CSV table of C-alpha atoms and ligand atoms in Angstrom, one decimal:
chain,number,residue,atom,x,y,z
A,134,MET,CA,-90.6,16.5,-67.4
A,135,ALA,CA,-93.8,17.9,-66.0
A,136,LEU,CA,-93.9,15.0,-63.6
A,137,LYS,CA,-90.3,15.6,-62.6
A,138,ASN,CA,-90.6,19.3,-61.9
A,139,SER,CA,-94.0,19.8,-60.5
A,140,PRO,CA,-93.5,17.9,-57.2
A,141,ILE,CA,-90.6,20.3,-56.4
A,142,LEU,CA,-92.9,23.3,-56.9
A,143,GLY,CA,-95.4,21.8,-54.5
A,144,LEU,CA,-92.6,20.8,-52.2
A,145,GLN,CA,-91.3,24.3,-52.0
A,146,SER,CA,-94.6,26.0,-51.1
A,147,PHE,CA,-94.9,23.2,-48.5
A,148,LEU,CA,-91.4,23.8,-47.2
A,149,LEU,CA,-92.1,27.5,-47.0
A,150,LEU,CA,-95.1,26.8,-44.8
A,151,VAL,CA,-93.2,24.4,-42.6
A,152,VAL,CA,-90.4,26.9,-42.2
A,153,MET,CA,-92.8,29.7,-41.3
A,154,PHE,CA,-94.4,27.5,-38.6
A,155,MET,CA,-91.2,26.1,-37.3
A,156,LEU,CA,-89.2,29.3,-37.3
A,157,PRO,CA,-89.3,29.8,-33.5
A,158,SER,CA,-88.1,26.3,-32.9
A,159,LEU,CA,-85.5,26.4,-35.7
A,160,LEU,CA,-83.9,29.4,-34.0
A,161,PHE,CA,-83.1,27.3,-31.0
A,162,THR,CA,-82.2,24.0,-32.7
A,163,LYS,CA,-79.9,25.5,-35.3
A,164,PRO,CA,-76.6,23.5,-35.3
A,165,ASN,CA,-73.9,25.5,-33.6
A,166,GLY,CA,-70.3,25.3,-34.7
A,167,GLU,CA,-68.9,23.5,-37.6
A,168,PRO,CA,-70.7,20.2,-38.5
A,169,PHE,CA,-67.3,18.4,-38.8
A,170,SER,CA,-65.8,19.7,-35.6
A,171,PHE,CA,-66.5,16.4,-33.8
A,172,LEU,CA,-63.4,15.2,-35.6
A,173,GLU,CA,-61.2,17.4,-33.4
A,174,ASN,CA,-61.7,14.9,-30.5
A,175,LEU,CA,-60.4,12.1,-32.6
A,176,GLN,CA,-56.9,13.3,-33.5
A,177,GLY,CA,-54.5,10.3,-33.4
A,178,SER,CA,-57.3,7.8,-32.8
A,179,HIS,CA,-56.9,4.3,-34.4
A,180,GLN,CA,-58.2,0.8,-34.5
A,181,GLY,CA,-58.9,-0.8,-31.2
A,182,GLN,CA,-59.8,2.4,-29.3
A,183,LYS,CA,-63.2,3.4,-27.9
A,184,LEU,CA,-63.7,7.1,-28.0
A,185,GLU,CA,-66.5,9.6,-28.0
A,186,GLY,CA,-67.0,10.8,-31.6
A,187,VAL,CA,-66.1,7.6,-33.3
A,188,CYS,CA,-69.7,6.9,-34.1
A,189,LYS,CA,-70.0,10.3,-35.8
A,190,LEU,CA,-66.9,9.4,-37.8
A,191,LYS,CA,-68.7,6.3,-39.0
A,192,ARG,CA,-71.7,8.4,-40.1
A,193,TYR,CA,-69.3,10.8,-41.8
A,194,LEU,CA,-67.6,8.1,-43.8
A,195,GLU,CA,-70.9,6.5,-44.6
A,196,LYS,CA,-72.3,9.7,-45.9
A,197,PHE,CA,-69.4,10.1,-48.3
A,198,GLY,CA,-69.4,6.6,-49.6
A,199,TYR,CA,-66.5,5.0,-47.6
A,200,LEU,CA,-68.3,2.7,-45.2
A,201,GLN,CA,-71.3,0.5,-45.1
A,202,TYR,CA,-72.1,-1.7,-42.1
A,203,ASN,CA,-74.3,-4.6,-42.8
A,204,ASP,CA,-77.4,-5.2,-40.7
A,205,HIS,CA,-75.7,-7.8,-38.4
A,206,SER,CA,-72.7,-5.7,-37.6
A,207,THR,CA,-72.2,-5.2,-33.9
A,208,HIS,CA,-70.2,-1.9,-34.3
A,209,ALA,CA,-72.4,0.1,-36.6
A,210,ASN,CA,-73.7,2.4,-33.9
A,211,ASP,CA,-71.0,2.3,-31.2
A,212,GLU,CA,-67.9,4.3,-30.4
A,213,GLU,CA,-65.5,1.5,-31.2
A,214,PHE,CA,-62.8,2.1,-33.8
A,215,ASP,CA,-63.1,-1.3,-35.4
A,216,ASP,CA,-61.2,-2.8,-38.4
A,217,GLN,CA,-64.0,-1.9,-40.8
A,218,LEU,CA,-63.6,1.7,-39.9
A,219,GLU,CA,-59.9,1.4,-40.2
A,220,SER,CA,-60.2,0.2,-43.8
A,221,ALA,CA,-62.6,3.0,-44.6
A,222,VAL,CA,-60.1,5.5,-43.3
A,223,LYS,CA,-57.4,4.0,-45.4
A,224,VAL,CA,-59.5,4.2,-48.6
A,225,TYR,CA,-60.2,7.9,-47.7
A,226,GLN,CA,-56.4,8.4,-47.3
A,227,LEU,CA,-55.7,6.7,-50.6
A,228,ASN,CA,-58.3,8.9,-52.4
A,229,TYR,CA,-56.9,12.1,-51.0
A,230,GLY,CA,-53.2,11.3,-51.5
A,231,LEU,CA,-52.4,10.7,-47.8
A,232,ASN,CA,-50.3,8.0,-46.2
A,233,GLU,CA,-52.6,5.0,-45.7
A,234,THR,CA,-52.0,4.7,-42.0
A,235,GLY,CA,-55.7,3.9,-41.0
A,236,THR,CA,-55.0,6.4,-38.1
A,237,LEU,CA,-56.7,9.8,-37.8
A,238,ASP,CA,-53.3,11.6,-38.1
A,239,SER,CA,-53.1,15.3,-38.4
A,240,ARG,CA,-53.0,15.4,-42.2
A,241,THR,CA,-56.1,13.2,-42.4
A,242,MET,CA,-57.9,15.4,-39.9
A,243,GLU,CA,-57.1,18.5,-41.8
A,244,MET,CA,-58.6,17.0,-45.0
A,245,MET,CA,-61.7,15.7,-43.3
A,246,LEU,CA,-62.4,19.0,-41.5
A,247,ARG,CA,-62.4,20.9,-44.8
A,248,PRO,CA,-65.8,22.1,-46.1
A,249,ARG,CA,-66.9,20.0,-49.0
A,250,CYS,CA,-69.5,18.9,-51.6
A,251,GLY,CA,-72.3,16.7,-50.2
A,252,VAL,CA,-72.1,14.2,-53.1
A,253,PRO,CA,-70.3,11.0,-51.9
A,254,ASP,CA,-66.8,10.3,-53.3
A,255,ILE,CA,-67.8,6.7,-53.9
A,256,ILE,CA,-71.2,6.0,-55.2
A,257,ASN,CA,-72.4,2.4,-55.2
A,258,GLY,CA,-68.7,1.3,-55.1
A,259,THR,CA,-67.8,3.4,-58.1
A,260,THR,CA,-65.4,6.3,-58.0
A,261,ARG,CA,-63.1,8.2,-60.3
A,262,MET,CA,-60.7,8.7,-57.4
A,263,ARG,CA,-57.7,6.7,-56.6
A,264,SER,CA,-59.4,3.8,-54.9
A,265,GLY,CA,-61.4,3.2,-58.1
A,266,LYS,CA,-58.2,2.0,-59.8
A,267,MET,CA,-57.9,-0.8,-57.2
A,268,LYS,CA,-58.6,-4.4,-58.1
A,269,ARG,CA,-61.8,-5.8,-56.8
A,270,HIS,CA,-61.3,-8.0,-53.7
A,271,GLN,CA,-57.7,-7.0,-53.5
A,272,PRO,CA,-56.3,-8.7,-50.4
A,273,GLY,CA,-54.5,-6.9,-47.6
A,274,PRO,CA,-55.1,-3.8,-45.7
A,275,LEU,CA,-56.8,-2.0,-48.6
A,276,SER,CA,-59.6,-4.6,-49.1
A,277,PHE,CA,-62.8,-2.7,-49.2
A,278,HIS,CA,-66.0,-3.7,-47.5
A,279,ILE,CA,-68.8,-2.2,-49.5
A,280,ALA,CA,-69.1,-4.7,-52.3
A,281,PRO,CA,-67.3,-2.4,-54.8
A,282,GLN,CA,-67.7,-2.7,-58.5
A,283,PHE,CA,-64.8,-0.2,-59.2
A,284,ALA,CA,-65.9,0.2,-62.8
A,285,PHE,CA,-65.3,3.7,-64.3
A,286,PHE,CA,-68.8,5.1,-64.6
A,287,LYS,CA,-70.6,1.9,-64.0
A,288,ARG,CA,-74.0,3.2,-64.9
A,289,ARG,CA,-72.8,6.1,-67.0
A,290,GLN,CA,-75.8,8.3,-66.2
A,291,LYS,CA,-75.9,11.1,-68.7
A,292,TRP,CA,-78.2,13.4,-70.6
A,293,PRO,CA,-79.5,12.0,-73.9
A,294,TYR,CA,-77.2,13.6,-76.4
A,295,THR,CA,-77.1,14.1,-80.1
A,296,LEU,CA,-75.0,16.6,-82.0
A,297,THR,CA,-78.1,18.4,-83.2
A,298,LYS,CA,-80.1,18.6,-80.0
A,299,ALA,CA,-77.9,19.0,-77.0
A,300,SER,CA,-79.5,22.0,-75.3
A,301,LEU,CA,-80.6,22.1,-71.7
A,302,THR,CA,-82.6,24.7,-69.9
A,303,TYR,CA,-82.4,25.8,-66.2
A,304,ARG,CA,-84.5,27.7,-63.8
A,305,PHE,CA,-83.9,29.2,-60.3
A,306,ARG,CA,-86.1,27.9,-57.5
A,307,SER,CA,-85.1,28.6,-53.9
A,308,SER,CA,-86.8,28.0,-50.6
A,309,VAL,CA,-84.6,30.6,-48.9
A,310,GLU,CA,-83.6,33.9,-50.4
A,311,VAL,CA,-79.8,34.3,-50.1
A,312,ILE,CA,-78.5,35.9,-53.3
A,313,ASP,CA,-80.7,38.0,-55.6
A,314,LEU,CA,-81.2,36.8,-59.1
A,315,GLN,CA,-79.5,39.8,-60.7
A,316,THR,CA,-76.3,38.7,-58.9
A,317,LEU,CA,-76.8,35.0,-59.4
A,318,ARG,CA,-77.7,35.0,-63.1
A,319,PRO,CA,-74.3,36.0,-64.6
A,320,VAL,CA,-72.5,33.8,-62.1
A,321,ILE,CA,-74.4,30.7,-63.2
A,322,ALA,CA,-74.2,31.7,-66.8
A,323,GLN,CA,-70.4,31.9,-66.6
A,324,ALA,CA,-70.1,28.5,-64.9
A,325,PHE,CA,-72.3,26.9,-67.6
A,326,ALA,CA,-70.2,28.6,-70.3
A,327,LYS,CA,-67.1,26.8,-69.0
A,328,TRP,CA,-68.7,23.5,-69.7
A,329,ALA,CA,-70.3,24.6,-72.9
A,330,PHE,CA,-66.8,25.4,-74.2
A,331,VAL,CA,-65.6,21.8,-74.0
A,332,ILE,CA,-68.8,19.8,-74.9
A,333,PRO,CA,-71.3,20.7,-77.6
A,334,PHE,CA,-74.1,21.6,-75.2
A,335,THR,CA,-75.9,24.9,-74.9
A,336,PHE,CA,-77.4,26.0,-71.6
A,337,SER,CA,-80.0,28.7,-71.3
A,338,GLU,CA,-82.4,29.9,-68.6
A,339,ALA,CA,-86.0,28.8,-69.2
A,340,GLN,CA,-88.5,31.6,-70.1
A,341,GLU,CA,-90.9,32.4,-67.3
A,342,SER,CA,-93.7,31.1,-69.5
A,343,GLN,CA,-92.1,27.7,-70.0
A,344,THR,CA,-93.5,24.9,-67.9
A,345,HIS,CA,-90.8,22.4,-68.5
A,346,TRP,CA,-87.1,22.7,-68.0
A,347,ASN,CA,-84.1,20.4,-67.3
A,348,ILE,CA,-82.1,21.8,-64.4
A,349,THR,CA,-83.3,23.5,-61.2
A,350,ILE,CA,-80.9,25.6,-59.2
A,351,GLY,CA,-81.6,27.1,-55.8
A,352,PHE,CA,-80.7,27.8,-52.1
A,353,HIS,CA,-82.1,25.5,-49.4
A,354,LYS,CA,-81.3,24.9,-45.7
A,355,LEU,CA,-81.1,21.9,-43.4
A,356,ASP,CA,-83.7,19.3,-44.3
A,357,HIS,CA,-85.2,20.5,-47.6
A,358,GLY,CA,-87.2,17.5,-48.7
A,359,ASP,CA,-84.7,15.6,-51.0
A,360,ARG,CA,-83.5,13.2,-48.3
A,361,HIS,CA,-80.1,14.9,-48.3
A,362,ALA,CA,-80.4,17.5,-45.5
A,363,PHE,CA,-77.8,20.3,-45.3
A,364,ASP,CA,-75.9,20.8,-42.1
A,365,GLY,CA,-75.9,24.6,-41.3
A,366,PRO,CA,-72.8,26.8,-41.6
A,367,GLY,CA,-69.6,24.9,-42.7
A,368,GLY,CA,-69.5,21.2,-43.5
A,369,ILE,CA,-71.4,20.5,-46.6
A,370,LEU,CA,-71.6,23.5,-49.0
A,371,ALA,CA,-73.8,22.2,-51.9
A,372,HIS,CA,-74.9,19.1,-53.7
A,373,ALA,CA,-76.3,18.1,-57.0
A,374,PHE,CA,-78.1,15.0,-58.5
A,375,ALA,CA,-76.9,12.9,-61.4
A,376,PRO,CA,-78.6,13.0,-64.8
A,377,THR,CA,-81.3,13.4,-65.6
A,378,ILE,CA,-82.7,14.7,-62.3
A,379,GLY,CA,-81.0,18.0,-62.7
A,380,TRP,CA,-81.2,19.5,-59.2
A,381,PHE,CA,-78.4,21.7,-58.0
A,382,HIS,CA,-78.7,23.0,-54.4
A,383,TYR,CA,-76.6,25.5,-52.5
A,384,ASP,CA,-76.6,25.3,-48.7
A,385,ALA,CA,-78.3,28.6,-47.8
A,386,ASP,CA,-76.5,28.7,-44.4
A,387,GLU,CA,-73.1,29.3,-46.0
A,388,ASN,CA,-71.6,32.7,-46.4
A,389,TRP,CA,-71.9,33.0,-50.2
A,390,SER,CA,-70.4,35.7,-52.5
A,391,PRO,CA,-69.7,36.3,-56.2
A,392,ASN,CA,-66.4,37.8,-55.1
A,393,PRO,CA,-65.4,36.0,-51.9
A,394,ASN,CA,-63.2,37.4,-49.1
A,395,THR,CA,-61.3,34.8,-47.0
A,396,ASN,CA,-64.5,33.9,-45.0
A,397,GLN,CA,-66.8,33.5,-47.9
A,398,ILE,CA,-67.5,30.7,-50.4
A,399,ASP,CA,-67.3,31.5,-54.1
A,400,LEU,CA,-70.6,31.0,-55.9
A,401,GLU,CA,-69.1,30.5,-59.3
A,402,SER,CA,-66.5,27.9,-58.3
A,403,ILE,CA,-69.2,25.8,-56.6
A,404,ALA,CA,-71.5,26.2,-59.6
A,405,ALA,CA,-68.8,24.9,-61.9
A,406,HIS,CA,-68.4,21.9,-59.6
A,407,GLU,CA,-72.1,21.1,-59.2
A,408,ILE,CA,-72.9,21.5,-62.9
A,409,GLY,CA,-70.2,18.9,-63.4
A,410,HIS,CA,-72.4,16.5,-61.3
A,411,VAL,CA,-75.6,17.6,-63.0
A,412,LEU,CA,-73.9,16.6,-66.3
A,413,GLY,CA,-72.8,13.2,-64.9
A,414,LEU,CA,-69.3,13.6,-63.5
A,415,GLU,CA,-68.1,12.3,-60.2
A,416,HIS,CA,-65.4,13.6,-57.9
A,417,SER,CA,-61.8,13.8,-59.0
A,418,ALA,CA,-58.7,13.0,-56.9
A,419,ILE,CA,-56.8,15.9,-58.4
A,420,PRO,CA,-56.8,18.9,-56.1
A,421,GLU,CA,-56.7,21.4,-58.9
A,422,ALA,CA,-59.7,19.9,-60.7
A,423,VAL,CA,-63.0,21.6,-60.4
A,424,MET,CA,-64.5,18.2,-59.6
A,425,TYR,CA,-62.3,17.8,-56.5
A,426,GLY,CA,-64.7,17.3,-53.6
A,427,LEU,CA,-63.1,19.6,-51.0
A,428,PHE,CA,-63.3,23.4,-51.1
A,429,SER,CA,-62.1,26.2,-48.8
A,430,ALA,CA,-63.5,29.6,-47.9
A,431,GLY,CA,-61.8,32.3,-50.0
A,432,GLU,CA,-60.8,29.8,-52.7
A,433,GLN,CA,-61.6,30.4,-56.4
A,434,LYS,CA,-61.5,27.6,-58.9
A,435,ARG,CA,-63.6,28.6,-61.9
A,436,GLU,CA,-61.6,27.2,-64.8
A,437,LEU,CA,-61.9,23.6,-65.8
A,438,HIS,CA,-58.8,21.4,-65.4
A,439,SER,CA,-57.7,19.0,-68.1
A,440,ASP,CA,-59.0,16.2,-65.9
A,441,ASP,CA,-62.5,17.7,-65.8
A,442,ILE,CA,-62.4,18.1,-69.6
A,443,LEU,CA,-61.2,14.6,-70.2
A,444,GLY,CA,-63.8,13.3,-67.8
A,445,ILE,CA,-66.8,15.0,-69.4
A,446,ARG,CA,-65.6,14.4,-73.0
A,447,THR,CA,-65.1,10.7,-72.2
A,448,LEU,CA,-68.6,10.5,-70.6
A,449,TYR,CA,-70.2,11.9,-73.8
A,450,GLY,CA,-68.1,9.8,-76.1
A,451,LEU,CA,-66.3,12.8,-77.7
A,452,ASP,CA,-62.8,11.6,-77.4
A,453,ARG,CA,-62.8,8.3,-79.2
B,627,NAG,C1,-46.0,10.2,-45.4
B,627,NAG,O1,-45.1,9.6,-44.6
B,627,NAG,C2,-43.8,10.0,-44.8
B,627,NAG,C3,-42.8,9.3,-44.0
B,627,NAG,O2,-43.3,9.2,-42.6
B,627,NAG,C4,-43.7,11.5,-44.6
B,627,NAG,O3,-42.4,12.0,-44.9
B,627,NAG,C5,-44.7,12.2,-45.6
B,627,NAG,O4,-44.7,13.6,-45.3
B,627,NAG,C6,-46.1,11.7,-45.3
B,627,NAG,N1,-46.9,12.2,-46.3
B,627,NAG,C7,-48.1,12.7,-46.0
B,627,NAG,C8,-49.0,13.2,-47.1
B,627,NAG,O5,-48.6,12.7,-44.9
B,628,NAG,C1,-77.1,2.3,-56.4
B,628,NAG,O1,-77.5,1.0,-56.7
B,628,NAG,C2,-78.9,0.8,-56.4
B,628,NAG,C3,-79.2,-0.7,-56.5
B,628,NAG,O2,-78.4,-1.3,-57.5
B,628,NAG,C4,-79.8,1.6,-57.2
B,628,NAG,O3,-81.1,1.5,-56.9
B,628,NAG,C5,-79.4,3.1,-57.0
B,628,NAG,O4,-80.1,3.9,-57.9
B,628,NAG,C6,-77.9,3.3,-57.2
B,628,NAG,N1,-77.6,4.7,-56.9
B,628,NAG,C7,-76.8,5.4,-57.7
B,628,NAG,C8,-76.6,6.8,-57.2
B,628,NAG,O5,-76.4,5.1,-58.7
B,629,NAG,C1,-85.3,19.3,-71.3
B,629,NAG,O1,-86.4,20.2,-71.2
B,629,NAG,C2,-87.1,20.4,-72.4
B,629,NAG,C3,-88.1,21.5,-72.2
B,629,NAG,O2,-87.4,22.7,-71.9
B,629,NAG,C4,-87.7,19.1,-72.8
B,629,NAG,O3,-88.4,19.2,-74.1
B,629,NAG,C5,-86.7,18.0,-72.9
B,629,NAG,O4,-87.3,16.7,-73.1
B,629,NAG,C6,-85.8,17.9,-71.6
B,629,NAG,N1,-84.8,17.0,-71.8
B,629,NAG,C7,-84.5,16.0,-71.0
B,629,NAG,C8,-83.4,15.1,-71.4
B,629,NAG,O5,-85.2,15.8,-70.0
B,630,ZN,ZN1,-69.2,17.3,-55.6
B,631,ZN,ZN1,-80.8,19.2,-51.9
C-alpha cells in the first residue's frame, strides 16, 4: 500500500506547485460553457452526413466506451458520421432505453447532454447495461465494433474479502479546497454506511498517524495527473477507479452541496455512486439505481436500489 499511496502524495504537492505557477494562464484557458454543448449542433444528424462537431461526438463515445477506431481507420478524426459511429450511437441508445435509430434524435441528445460520471459505460467490452446482454458478433445493425467480450464482470476486480477481515480505510486528499472536512466527513460516512448495510464490510477514516489506507477521496480539477482529466463545470462530475486502486475524485469545478438546490450537485448521491465503483461495480441501465451513470443538478439519489444490492452481493459471492 505504501507504494500505491505515496506517489499520490508527491503528485499532489507537485500539482499544487503547477497550479500556482499556471494560475494566470488557467484563468484564460478555463473551458467556457458546458463541455457537452457541442452536441447541440448535431441534433438530427445521422449516418452519411459531414458536420462540424461529429469528431467531438466520436471522442465523447470513445470516452464512455462505445467506440474504438482502429489505427487504419480513415474516419477516426474527421467530421464524417460513418457507419461505425452509427453503430456506437445505437448501442448507446440501447443502453439508455431509447429507440435504436442511430440518429441523434432529440431524446438521445437530451440523454447525452446530461451531466454524468466519468467512468465509461462499457469497459473493455464489458458492461452491466443492456448491450452486455447481447450475443457476441450478433449480426445486423447492433453488431458492435470494439471486440466485445460481453461477459458479466469479466475480470471481477474486487477487494480481497473474508468474513473476518473485510474492513477498508479511507482518507481525504484534495488538490483543490472545495468543501471543508467538517461538512464532507458525515456525507461520506453516510454514503459508506449504505453499502456497509448490504455487504459485510466496515469502512472507517484512517487515523492521521496511519501511513497506509485503502481509499483516497478528494476534489481535483481539469488535468490532475491520473490520465482522466476533468472538464470544468458541467459534463463529467466525478470518477473512481476499480479495486484495488481506491481513488474517488470529485470534479472541483462543479457546484457541490450537501443539500443541493436545483443548480447544485448532491455530494452524498455522487459519493454513493463512486463508492460503488471503488467496490467494483459498473454502471447500471436502471435509471433509479445509484449506479446509473447520468445525474442531474438538484437530484438526490442516496438510497441503494435492489439492482445495486444484487450487483454488489453477486460480486462478493454473497447470494449464492
Ligand atoms: C420510440 O418510437 C416510438 C414510435 O415512433 C415512440 O412512440 C416512442 O415514444 C419512442 N420512444 C422513445 C424512448 O423515444
Ligand atoms: C482492459 O484490457 C487491457 C488488456 O487486456 C488491460 O491491460 C486493462 O487493464 C483493461 N482495463 C480495465 C479497466 O479492465
Ligand atoms: C487496506 O489498508 C490496510 C492499512 O490500513 C492494509 O493493511 C491492507 O492491506 C489494505 N488492504 C488492501 C486490500 O489493500
Ligand atoms: Zn459511474
Ligand atoms: Zn481523477
